[in-house]
XYZ file of C-alpha atoms in Angstrom:
706
model
C -45.330 -97.509 -19.448
C -42.450 -97.275 -21.580
C -41.801 -100.223 -24.318
C -38.072 -100.067 -23.995
C -35.878 -102.055 -22.106
C -34.677 -101.430 -19.127
C -31.301 -102.653 -19.185
C -30.742 -99.996 -22.492
C -30.355 -96.809 -20.592
C -29.487 -94.536 -23.113
C -32.010 -95.253 -25.553
C -35.376 -95.455 -22.680
C -37.494 -92.456 -23.635
C -38.334 -90.269 -20.846
C -42.708 -91.067 -20.103
C -43.340 -87.310 -20.594
C -41.674 -86.018 -23.599
C -41.243 -89.433 -25.163
C -37.860 -88.273 -26.124
C -34.638 -90.345 -25.253
C -32.070 -87.128 -25.248
C -29.723 -87.084 -22.517
C -29.307 -83.229 -21.758
C -28.697 -82.360 -18.592
C -28.162 -78.710 -19.345
C -31.494 -78.837 -21.539
C -33.908 -80.920 -20.146
C -32.289 -81.884 -16.399
C -31.046 -84.853 -15.249
C -32.213 -88.112 -16.883
C -33.047 -90.932 -14.290
C -34.417 -94.055 -15.014
C -35.795 -96.807 -11.971
C -35.768 -100.344 -13.876
C -37.259 -101.690 -10.430
C -40.526 -99.397 -11.843
C -39.619 -99.479 -16.029
C -39.594 -95.685 -15.726
C -37.227 -92.873 -17.158
C -37.977 -89.200 -17.095
C -35.996 -86.086 -17.686
C -35.875 -83.710 -14.219
C -36.732 -80.592 -15.606
C -39.987 -82.806 -17.713
C -40.940 -84.429 -14.453
C -40.640 -80.712 -12.149
C -42.521 -78.855 -14.735
C -45.470 -80.785 -14.659
C -49.063 -79.032 -14.009
C -50.720 -81.559 -11.820
C -48.125 -82.897 -9.826
C -46.078 -82.068 -6.370
C -42.826 -83.511 -4.763
C -44.652 -85.265 -1.423
C -41.986 -87.167 -0.224
C -38.414 -86.712 1.005
C -35.161 -86.213 -0.972
C -34.499 -89.905 -1.487
C -37.942 -91.292 -2.625
C -39.474 -92.055 -5.489
C -37.624 -89.652 -8.409
C -36.458 -86.778 -6.777
C -39.091 -86.952 -4.074
C -41.855 -87.309 -6.566
C -43.866 -90.429 -5.244
C -43.848 -93.704 -8.069
C -47.953 -93.962 -7.764
C -48.091 -90.157 -8.141
C -45.539 -90.019 -11.219
C -48.305 -92.805 -12.861
C -50.914 -90.580 -12.479
C -49.718 -87.525 -13.986
C -48.982 -89.446 -16.965
C -52.095 -90.918 -16.874
C -53.607 -87.194 -17.027
C -50.740 -85.815 -19.823
C -52.022 -89.077 -21.823
C -55.591 -87.579 -22.447
C -53.644 -84.086 -23.712
C -52.642 -82.682 -26.726
C -49.596 -81.105 -27.296
C -50.072 -78.056 -29.225
C -46.756 -78.098 -31.068
C -46.006 -81.491 -31.756
C -49.893 -82.966 -31.965
C -48.936 -85.659 -29.724
C -50.381 -86.667 -26.532
C -49.136 -86.436 -23.563
C -48.785 -82.988 -23.078
C -48.127 -82.581 -19.509
C -47.164 -79.112 -19.246
C -50.075 -75.895 -19.578
C -49.819 -72.339 -20.007
C -50.268 -70.374 -16.211
C -52.090 -67.627 -18.215
C -56.028 -67.285 -17.218
C -58.224 -68.422 -20.034
C -55.556 -70.297 -21.513
C -55.650 -73.587 -22.705
C -51.879 -74.258 -24.590
C -50.986 -77.872 -23.363
C -47.638 -78.646 -24.471
C -44.308 -81.045 -23.428
C -41.608 -79.396 -22.206
C -39.198 -79.746 -25.201
C -42.047 -78.451 -27.531
C -42.237 -75.176 -24.777
C -38.578 -75.017 -25.845
C -38.800 -75.412 -28.567
C -41.773 -72.394 -29.012
C -39.756 -70.392 -26.655
C -42.145 -70.426 -23.613
C -41.055 -69.790 -20.013
C -40.700 -72.108 -17.306
C -40.121 -70.293 -13.850
C -37.858 -72.437 -11.731
C -39.106 -71.344 -8.483
C -42.487 -70.886 -6.523
C -45.279 -72.891 -7.779
C -42.672 -73.671 -10.654
C -45.220 -71.586 -13.701
C -44.828 -72.526 -17.085
C -46.200 -69.559 -19.818
C -46.499 -70.068 -23.401
C -45.219 -68.135 -26.717
C -48.281 -65.584 -25.796
C -48.442 -64.674 -22.441
C -44.652 -65.511 -20.957
C -42.952 -62.585 -19.027
C -40.971 -59.905 -20.903
C -38.128 -57.516 -19.883
C -39.551 -53.741 -20.329
C -37.017 -51.609 -21.473
C -38.434 -47.770 -21.497
C -35.762 -46.429 -23.501
C -33.370 -48.039 -25.407
C -29.299 -45.876 -26.051
C -27.936 -48.054 -27.512
C -27.639 -47.987 -31.522
C -24.840 -50.312 -31.862
C -24.136 -53.708 -31.096
C -22.891 -54.282 -27.495
C -21.091 -57.789 -26.057
C -22.832 -60.391 -24.476
C -20.781 -60.519 -20.789
C -19.947 -64.161 -20.647
C -19.199 -65.098 -24.369
C -18.007 -61.698 -25.595
C -20.227 -62.046 -28.652
C -21.632 -59.030 -30.211
C -25.432 -58.954 -30.176
C -28.135 -56.413 -30.743
C -29.195 -54.808 -27.641
C -33.104 -55.498 -27.723
C -34.275 -57.394 -25.299
C -35.964 -60.467 -26.656
C -36.138 -64.482 -25.452
C -32.977 -65.202 -26.793
C -31.786 -61.489 -25.639
C -31.367 -60.726 -21.875
C -30.740 -57.641 -19.922
C -29.103 -57.110 -16.131
C -31.588 -55.725 -14.067
C -28.994 -53.829 -11.745
C -26.603 -53.322 -14.810
C -28.202 -51.210 -17.623
C -25.258 -51.972 -19.938
C -25.005 -55.811 -19.156
C -26.434 -58.127 -21.796
C -26.361 -61.848 -22.331
C -27.365 -64.742 -24.396
C -29.881 -66.754 -22.159
C -27.809 -69.786 -23.629
C -25.176 -68.368 -21.971
C -26.942 -67.443 -19.088
C -28.664 -71.324 -18.280
C -24.836 -72.477 -18.415
C -23.348 -69.943 -16.291
C -25.928 -70.530 -13.773
C -25.443 -74.339 -13.680
C -22.083 -73.800 -13.318
C -22.092 -71.398 -10.460
C -24.932 -72.294 -8.602
C -27.370 -70.138 -6.587
C -24.716 -69.274 -4.165
C -22.075 -68.283 -7.114
C -24.817 -67.146 -9.839
C -24.570 -63.184 -10.060
C -23.890 -59.904 -12.318
C -20.700 -60.679 -14.131
C -20.524 -56.719 -13.919
C -21.591 -55.628 -10.417
C -21.825 -59.011 -8.864
C -25.377 -58.644 -7.698
C -27.088 -61.776 -6.969
C -30.626 -60.570 -5.045
C -32.121 -58.957 -7.823
C -29.921 -60.769 -10.326
C -31.579 -64.233 -9.463
C -34.755 -62.884 -9.131
C -34.777 -61.522 -12.157
C -33.501 -64.524 -14.274
C -35.746 -66.596 -12.314
C -38.824 -65.220 -13.369
C -37.591 -64.923 -17.184
C -37.265 -68.590 -16.797
C -33.407 -69.369 -16.058
C -32.395 -72.575 -14.044
C -30.450 -71.550 -10.631
C -29.522 -75.055 -9.100
C -29.198 -75.238 -5.033
C -25.522 -76.860 -5.447
C -22.340 -76.356 -5.013
C -20.452 -74.821 -8.393
C -18.606 -76.737 -10.334
C -15.310 -75.913 -9.656
C -16.047 -76.609 -6.057
C -16.541 -79.694 -6.688
C -12.867 -81.099 -7.343
C -11.993 -82.686 -4.406
C -9.127 -80.760 -2.112
C -9.633 -77.776 -4.583
C -9.056 -75.175 -1.508
C -6.541 -76.942 0.249
C -3.619 -74.573 -0.711
C -6.182 -71.725 1.036
C -5.618 -73.426 4.268
C -1.965 -73.258 4.741
C -0.548 -69.818 6.137
C 2.082 -68.051 4.919
C 5.219 -68.076 7.873
C 7.809 -66.344 5.810
C 9.850 -62.694 6.197
C 9.488 -61.243 2.038
C 10.666 -57.521 2.924
C 14.136 -56.605 0.812
C 16.099 -56.353 3.961
C 15.146 -59.395 6.900
C 16.762 -58.108 10.553
C 16.469 -61.625 12.443
C 19.429 -63.559 12.955
C 17.362 -67.311 13.200
C 16.059 -66.633 9.119
C 13.483 -65.298 7.113
C 11.439 -68.648 8.472
C 11.781 -68.245 12.130
C 8.633 -66.751 13.610
C 8.138 -66.663 17.395
C 4.600 -65.707 18.399
C 4.516 -62.583 21.409
C 7.410 -61.234 19.969
C 8.976 -58.807 17.723
C 10.349 -61.887 15.746
C 6.411 -62.439 15.348
C 5.130 -63.396 11.231
C 2.478 -60.774 10.040
C 1.180 -61.710 6.856
C -0.416 -59.040 4.454
C -4.038 -58.008 4.705
C -4.834 -57.441 1.131
C -3.711 -60.765 0.367
C -2.099 -62.934 2.538
C 0.730 -64.409 0.767
C 3.321 -62.296 1.878
C 4.712 -61.477 5.376
C 7.447 -59.928 7.297
C 8.727 -59.556 10.995
C 7.467 -56.887 13.212
C 10.762 -55.291 13.394
C 11.408 -55.729 10.135
C 8.951 -53.444 8.737
C 8.595 -51.551 12.436
C 5.711 -52.779 13.487
C 4.435 -51.943 16.851
C 1.898 -54.744 17.568
C 0.776 -57.809 15.744
C -2.494 -55.778 15.658
C -1.213 -53.245 13.436
C -2.047 -53.350 9.522
C 0.783 -54.304 7.278
C 0.791 -54.248 3.189
C 2.912 -55.730 1.419
C 5.026 -53.163 -1.389
C 2.940 -55.056 -4.536
C -0.471 -55.034 -2.660
C 0.600 -50.981 -1.959
C 1.134 -50.257 -4.746
C -2.251 -51.688 -5.999
C -4.051 -49.924 -3.421
C -2.358 -46.787 -3.860
C -1.382 -45.765 -7.417
C -3.079 -47.488 -9.486
C -6.317 -45.521 -11.216
C -7.112 -49.029 -13.295
C -8.280 -52.158 -12.272
C -6.057 -54.958 -11.339
C -6.875 -59.093 -10.379
C -6.402 -59.494 -6.926
C -3.864 -61.364 -5.251
C -5.492 -64.254 -3.272
C -6.407 -64.171 0.594
C -5.785 -66.499 2.935
C -9.134 -68.462 3.857
C -9.984 -66.543 7.088
C -10.243 -68.358 10.669
C -13.782 -70.127 10.615
C -14.568 -68.634 14.280
C -14.556 -64.674 12.898
C -16.721 -65.663 9.563
C -20.928 -65.677 10.258
C -21.845 -65.740 7.027
C -25.439 -67.757 6.634
C -27.010 -68.876 3.271
C -30.637 -67.692 2.524
C -33.053 -69.621 0.403
C -33.970 -67.088 -2.803
C -37.807 -67.987 -2.295
C -40.008 -69.431 0.378
C -40.633 -73.053 0.471
C -42.550 -74.470 -2.035
C -43.994 -77.958 -2.690
C -41.708 -78.698 -5.562
C -37.675 -78.157 -4.084
C -35.009 -78.040 -6.035
C -32.305 -80.444 -5.061
C -29.277 -79.550 -2.904
C -26.292 -81.322 -3.077
C -24.507 -83.506 -0.629
C -21.550 -82.074 -0.346
C -23.357 -78.707 -0.221
C -22.833 -77.744 3.431
C -20.131 -79.500 4.282
C -18.563 -76.941 1.364
C -19.496 -73.279 3.606
C -16.303 -72.586 5.105
C -14.348 -72.849 1.467
C -17.586 -70.801 0.489
C -16.935 -68.343 3.105
C -13.549 -67.975 2.308
C -13.900 -67.727 -1.282
C -16.313 -64.572 -0.412
C -13.331 -63.317 1.761
C -10.571 -63.486 -0.755
C -11.392 -59.912 -2.257
C -9.299 -56.749 -1.702
C -12.024 -53.654 -1.267
C -10.479 -51.526 -3.538
C -10.727 -54.015 -6.860
C -14.277 -54.477 -5.204
C -15.013 -50.864 -4.882
C -13.233 -50.425 -8.725
C -15.389 -53.362 -10.023
C -18.709 -50.865 -8.874
C -17.366 -47.873 -10.225
C -17.427 -50.234 -13.664
C -21.156 -48.285 -13.552
C -19.939 -45.192 -14.031
C -20.844 -43.769 -17.474
C -18.818 -41.110 -19.375
C -21.835 -38.167 -18.823
C -20.449 -36.184 -16.523
C -22.724 -34.244 -13.831
C -21.930 -30.694 -12.308
C -22.389 -30.010 -9.058
C -22.483 -26.530 -7.440
C -21.121 -26.727 -4.303
C -21.126 -23.972 -1.038
C -17.927 -25.503 0.678
C -19.615 -23.089 3.794
C -22.882 -25.015 3.441
C -21.666 -28.407 2.404
C -24.538 -30.842 3.472
C -27.745 -28.159 2.192
C -25.952 -27.814 -1.559
C -25.041 -31.377 -1.102
C -28.952 -32.619 -1.105
C -29.898 -30.587 -3.375
C -27.465 -31.519 -5.936
C -28.778 -35.492 -5.046
C -31.998 -34.573 -5.114
C -31.963 -32.863 -8.401
C -34.169 -34.793 -10.908
C -31.013 -34.540 -13.694
C -28.685 -36.148 -11.074
C -28.183 -39.534 -12.261
C -25.814 -41.576 -9.463
C -24.104 -43.453 -12.549
C -23.054 -40.394 -14.025
C -19.102 -38.856 -13.543
C -19.454 -36.199 -11.038
C -17.535 -32.935 -11.656
C -17.289 -29.763 -8.705
C -17.907 -26.440 -8.893
C -17.301 -23.956 -6.136
C -20.021 -21.447 -5.685
C -20.298 -18.457 -2.961
C -23.831 -18.123 -1.971
C -25.003 -14.278 -1.597
C -22.504 -13.264 -4.429
C -23.895 -11.042 -7.205
C -21.287 -11.926 -9.578
C -22.258 -15.933 -9.699
C -18.268 -16.489 -10.159
C -17.589 -20.059 -9.831
C -14.241 -22.448 -9.405
C -13.560 -25.663 -10.181
C -13.960 -27.725 -7.216
C -12.104 -31.378 -6.079
C -14.488 -33.925 -6.300
C -12.529 -36.159 -3.577
C -12.886 -32.673 -1.110
C -16.148 -32.591 -1.536
C -17.004 -35.965 -0.643
C -14.690 -35.904 2.073
C -16.266 -32.825 4.019
C -19.433 -34.268 2.629
C -18.328 -37.830 4.622
C -16.907 -35.215 7.863
C -19.713 -33.250 7.935
C -22.484 -37.016 8.041
C -19.975 -38.225 10.679
C -20.932 -35.187 13.520
C -24.385 -34.842 11.539
C -27.454 -35.641 14.456
C -28.625 -38.764 12.092
C -25.844 -40.471 13.884
C -25.099 -41.310 18.064
C -22.434 -42.191 19.681
C -19.065 -40.731 20.309
C -16.487 -42.683 17.623
C -18.189 -46.118 16.709
C -22.089 -44.810 15.736
C -24.980 -45.858 15.546
C -28.542 -44.444 14.197
C -30.146 -41.780 15.477
C -34.000 -41.128 16.319
C -34.496 -38.045 14.508
C -38.626 -37.335 13.835
C -37.448 -34.336 11.706
C -34.407 -36.116 9.409
C -37.298 -39.058 9.208
C -39.691 -36.796 8.054
C -37.721 -35.227 5.296
C -36.212 -38.633 3.860
C -32.641 -37.375 5.331
C -31.923 -41.013 6.730
C -32.637 -42.323 2.950
C -30.100 -39.247 1.542
C -27.611 -40.698 4.109
C -26.939 -43.859 2.765
C -26.814 -42.900 -0.711
C -24.543 -39.960 -0.192
C -22.342 -43.094 1.516
C -22.988 -45.492 -1.395
C -21.786 -42.425 -4.066
C -18.921 -41.393 -2.143
C -17.546 -45.244 -1.890
C -18.199 -45.829 -5.928
C -16.736 -42.421 -7.353
C -14.018 -42.331 -5.072
C -14.348 -40.616 -1.988
C -13.427 -41.566 1.881
C -14.485 -44.477 3.274
C -17.116 -43.404 6.832
C -14.943 -45.520 8.952
C -17.041 -44.880 11.966
C -20.149 -47.275 11.872
C -20.569 -49.575 15.144
C -20.033 -53.180 14.963
C -23.991 -53.374 15.946
C -24.868 -51.571 12.387
C -22.237 -53.087 10.460
C -24.004 -57.006 11.210
C -27.342 -55.282 10.767
C -26.896 -54.282 7.589
C -24.953 -57.559 6.546
C -26.730 -59.954 8.556
C -30.180 -58.507 9.514
C -31.373 -56.624 12.776
C -32.812 -59.950 13.696
C -29.546 -61.667 13.927
C -27.408 -58.993 15.766
C -27.466 -58.224 19.584
C -25.746 -55.094 20.924
C -24.038 -54.667 23.597
C -23.466 -51.614 26.179
C -21.757 -49.575 24.618
C -24.060 -48.857 21.809
C -26.070 -46.942 24.160
C -25.547 -42.925 24.094
C -28.168 -42.150 25.981
C -26.738 -41.358 29.696
C -29.594 -42.427 31.421
C -30.837 -46.274 29.467
C -27.042 -47.191 30.089
C -27.112 -46.592 33.594
C -30.433 -48.476 34.363
C -28.398 -50.945 32.325
C -25.703 -50.958 34.723
C -28.200 -51.061 37.441
C -29.548 -53.971 36.848
C -26.005 -55.833 35.930
C -24.841 -55.349 39.154
C -27.844 -56.238 41.348
C -26.708 -59.214 43.031
C -29.754 -59.833 45.016
C -33.492 -60.761 43.353
C -34.510 -57.993 45.936
C -31.931 -55.515 43.931
C -32.973 -56.468 40.633
C -36.660 -55.907 41.508
C -36.027 -52.537 43.533
C -34.653 -51.578 40.015
C -37.513 -52.865 38.068
C -40.114 -50.852 40.294
C -37.783 -47.762 40.220
C -37.661 -47.684 36.246
C -41.377 -49.434 35.941
C -42.454 -46.986 33.997
C -39.787 -46.780 31.416
C -39.585 -50.526 30.879
C -43.195 -50.495 30.631
C -43.364 -48.194 27.926
C -40.627 -49.418 25.822
C -42.762 -53.229 26.192
C -39.248 -54.499 28.379
C -41.706 -55.692 31.488
C -40.978 -59.616 32.325
C -41.637 -61.890 35.111
C -38.490 -62.114 37.534
C -37.967 -65.614 39.006
C -34.237 -65.943 39.545
C -31.622 -63.039 39.595
C -30.175 -64.799 36.175
C -33.160 -63.236 34.408
C -31.644 -59.742 34.573
C -29.480 -60.915 31.431
C -33.009 -61.387 29.271
C -33.522 -58.191 30.112
C -31.190 -56.602 29.590
C -30.593 -58.110 26.294
C -34.434 -57.027 25.516
C -33.846 -53.017 27.067
C -30.782 -53.471 23.924
C -32.520 -54.678 21.502
C -34.964 -52.214 21.751
C -33.055 -49.197 22.191
C -30.201 -49.802 19.526
C -32.314 -51.667 16.793
C -36.105 -51.598 17.155
C -35.959 -48.445 18.307
C -34.457 -46.961 15.189
C -35.926 -49.369 12.589
C -37.749 -46.859 10.386
C -34.681 -45.286 10.201
C -32.003 -47.799 9.452
C -34.873 -49.210 6.832
C -34.399 -45.966 5.108
C -30.887 -45.652 5.546
C -30.706 -49.239 4.316
C -32.551 -48.150 0.726
C -30.077 -45.369 0.507
C -27.164 -47.656 0.868
C -28.160 -49.863 -2.168
C -27.511 -47.426 -4.506
C -25.161 -48.412 -7.416
C -25.266 -51.895 -5.972
C -22.940 -50.874 -2.411
C -25.331 -52.658 0.333
C -25.264 -56.037 -1.894
C -21.733 -55.944 -2.420
C -21.154 -55.527 1.301
C -23.195 -58.294 2.322
C -21.760 -60.408 -0.272
C -17.918 -59.427 0.971
C -18.240 -58.145 4.694
C -14.586 -58.760 5.683
C -13.594 -56.852 3.363
C -15.986 -53.808 4.294
C -15.619 -54.027 7.684
C -12.499 -52.695 7.648
C -13.224 -49.385 5.894
C -16.794 -49.104 6.959
C -15.981 -49.828 10.803
C -12.364 -48.585 11.175
C -10.164 -45.209 10.675
C -7.433 -45.725 8.019
C -4.250 -45.939 9.073
C -1.995 -43.219 10.063
C 0.072 -41.296 7.419
C 3.551 -42.360 6.639
C 6.798 -41.135 4.962
C 6.540 -44.116 3.177
C 3.204 -44.688 2.443
C 3.359 -40.673 1.262
C 6.583 -40.829 -1.031
C 4.878 -44.094 -2.894
C 1.455 -42.630 -3.349
C 3.235 -39.211 -5.084
C 4.338 -40.379 -9.020
C 6.789 -37.824 -10.029
C 5.780 -37.008 -13.348
C 8.250 -34.309 -14.811
C 11.606 -34.376 -15.356
C 12.968 -34.163 -11.361
C 15.196 -31.789 -9.942
C 17.520 -34.724 -7.874
C 17.796 -31.828 -5.125
C 14.774 -31.041 -4.803
C 13.447 -34.620 -4.383
C 15.795 -35.020 -1.675
C 14.870 -32.304 0.021
C 11.181 -33.675 0.031
C 11.971 -36.917 0.975
C 13.877 -35.240 3.648
C 11.010 -33.083 4.757
C 8.894 -36.515 4.982
C 10.926 -37.789 6.930
C 10.836 -34.740 9.309
C 6.801 -34.637 9.382
C 7.108 -37.906 10.923
C 8.840 -37.448 13.343
C 7.436 -34.427 14.666
C 10.358 -31.962 13.661
C 7.614 -29.648 11.282
C 4.615 -27.787 12.181
C 2.437 -29.096 9.746
C 1.070 -33.399 9.310
C 1.460 -36.264 7.043
C -2.737 -35.469 6.857
C -2.150 -31.534 6.427
C 0.097 -32.262 3.662
C -2.868 -34.951 1.439
C -5.212 -31.728 2.419
C -3.127 -29.685 0.483
C -2.412 -31.832 -2.678
C -5.909 -33.829 -2.720
C -7.776 -32.489 -0.074
C -8.361 -35.656 1.552
C -6.767 -36.206 4.773
C -6.678 -39.922 3.863
C -6.235 -42.258 1.043
C -9.491 -43.307 -0.303
C -10.375 -46.894 -0.447
C -10.864 -46.963 -4.143
C -7.433 -45.228 -4.528
C -6.651 -41.743 -6.096
C -7.652 -40.889 -9.292
C -6.102 -39.515 -10.727
C -3.068 -40.710 -9.217
C -1.403 -37.998 -6.708
C 1.735 -36.001 -8.695
C 4.717 -34.309 -7.678
C 6.396 -31.533 -9.947
C 9.457 -29.479 -9.448
C 9.056 -25.827 -10.267
C 11.292 -23.163 -9.746
C 9.043 -21.007 -7.866
C 9.650 -19.845 -3.974
C 6.599 -21.916 -2.202
C 4.616 -24.810 -2.965
C 1.543 -25.066 -4.615
C -1.371 -27.668 -4.294
C -4.023 -28.434 -6.877
C -6.423 -30.536 -5.775
C -8.142 -30.972 -9.000
C -5.837 -32.838 -10.570
C -4.105 -33.884 -6.983
C -0.661 -32.711 -8.699
C 1.520 -30.821 -5.530
C 4.486 -28.497 -7.168
C 7.738 -28.015 -4.892
C 10.093 -25.429 -4.453
C 13.388 -25.797 -5.987
C 15.947 -24.034 -3.157
C 19.182 -24.045 -2.586
C 19.204 -25.226 1.144
C 17.261 -27.487 2.579
C 16.137 -25.342 5.639
C 14.555 -22.552 3.406
C 12.480 -26.015 1.449
C 10.856 -26.645 4.535
C 10.202 -23.447 5.842
C 8.587 -22.539 2.670
C 6.857 -25.577 2.739
C 5.402 -25.629 6.505
C 4.443 -21.851 6.084
C 2.287 -22.596 2.643
C 0.633 -25.575 3.897
C -0.195 -24.671 7.354
C -1.363 -21.295 6.251
C -3.375 -21.942 3.442
C -5.156 -24.782 5.173
C -5.927 -22.059 8.439
C -7.257 -19.189 5.932
C -9.428 -22.225 4.223
C -10.800 -23.069 7.977
C -11.333 -19.424 8.667
C -13.310 -18.823 5.318
C -15.433 -21.797 5.719
C -16.194 -20.420 9.746
C -16.956 -16.641 7.838
C -19.072 -18.024 5.781
C -21.282 -20.043 8.006
C -20.969 -17.018 10.754
C -23.053 -15.071 7.924
């Protein structure tokens, strides 16, 4: 079968392609079995048309049995390669009526496509799949997003385009090298980090994505430092007499780590934290989150506790007769892989998604008195593209003059999120789940709601903050892997049924409750045979799953599709720990320190006025003013909280010789008055902010009433 001597492994030729090249990136790993005098390239073996992987991984060669390999070589010896004209062509084009056969290296030479998934199909140069581009708006060369060399943005065998980011182009060779280095767990779009859509398209176009650990994970103890927790107080003035390294759990001298980077810490008392659960960010991370409008590299996070991480890896395709190999260490690396996903700052993730936003602007005409309807009309407009930059113009309904005035995008998105939270699409008090609204389902409003949430996050608007953990887990891990709780049930009658079943102390009591609720349980398909008292727990589980998950399956699927806008859902699923903080929790309360750091001074400062400003912030925080921190932020920016992606442009302060403050929500600019006394400054600030916000609410109520 092989004329080479077994001992000369470097010169042994592959029994399929007859080449002795040892090039794993092109032909796969070269394997020699001296016992059977057999050498084979992995890809030549995997792509051969007449052989299947019938054995276990350790049997034969990669699970292909020796007798099967011999039969395949014998079959191929009768077929002539249409490229080199030599016998041994084991690979055939799968296109109907196509009779072309070729060796694997010859197929590469003629730019055939080999799909390393499913049935491992191969396509000749005439029948290979191509990327369909409806229009090409790129007149100039664009850089390959991996090697950064300029290429012509025209799809071909050697040039591929990302399916999820239309401005991302790659060399085929660059993609293949990246796929081999990253493996299936880390191979993703370089722009938006989408893995699902991206990998499916790359597999279709013949990129081999090995199911193995990434090359950077194979280094022994590569992430060892992530297992070490930072335990030191790093604030400028540490108050602990025992020193910065002193850590006393369950006391005011317990050390709290920065929730963003994990590499800075503080004693609770040194940063005036009331409890360990309260969020804390170091100055560096706070500056990135609140003051940066551009992308900045995030610092490493500490590896989370394994008990709190529930990320499951799934196969890209269903099982097939030929399965790519999985490296032995892949399962043991799961925890570190999860830690790698967690080590991302949510603001950085949203800024990355924001790279999709084009310079082209779409103006939305919004009626503040009817935010939902006007937003729905704008987003459903056939000319609307979620990747266009958004510009807002406020209009008044039934205004005969057709007047309009510039609006704040972030204010519009903030008002839209407030309406969505209180809409009939969701049910619950604080933590909300999807409701079952047949009319909304008919009008496809659940999809629109998901789309609006995705647009708000990517375009710099506020996060919802009202998702229940159950809704969040359904989106990330799937409904089949999520168990609802009683708090998810907003229907009083259903909750009472569950409570009565749970509090039953005897089988007789339990059966009595079931008999009373027989019609309801039969209707939802939860009737079950009760033999022991403990059966009540399975019954409760069935009711919860039906009421919270199965009952709203159609709204959930529609909402989920809307969240896929701009790749948001894929990002949430890739980094659940980061997104949970903004989807399931409201932003932390504003403080004088946060607002002081948030507003930058862009004009020549008036020292006296700035002193009054800082004193005013402290007075508001201490409850000595009629306004709140949120009122100040709304007055200046239109938002009551800081968006996860930060403000753009950065909020600023001007000191003007005016009697009253002026808020410019379009530019996030606050002009503060220059006064002679602090008392006058505070009175003018309180009066203007309080009455401006009151007037805006009254105008909205007036328009709604009409």
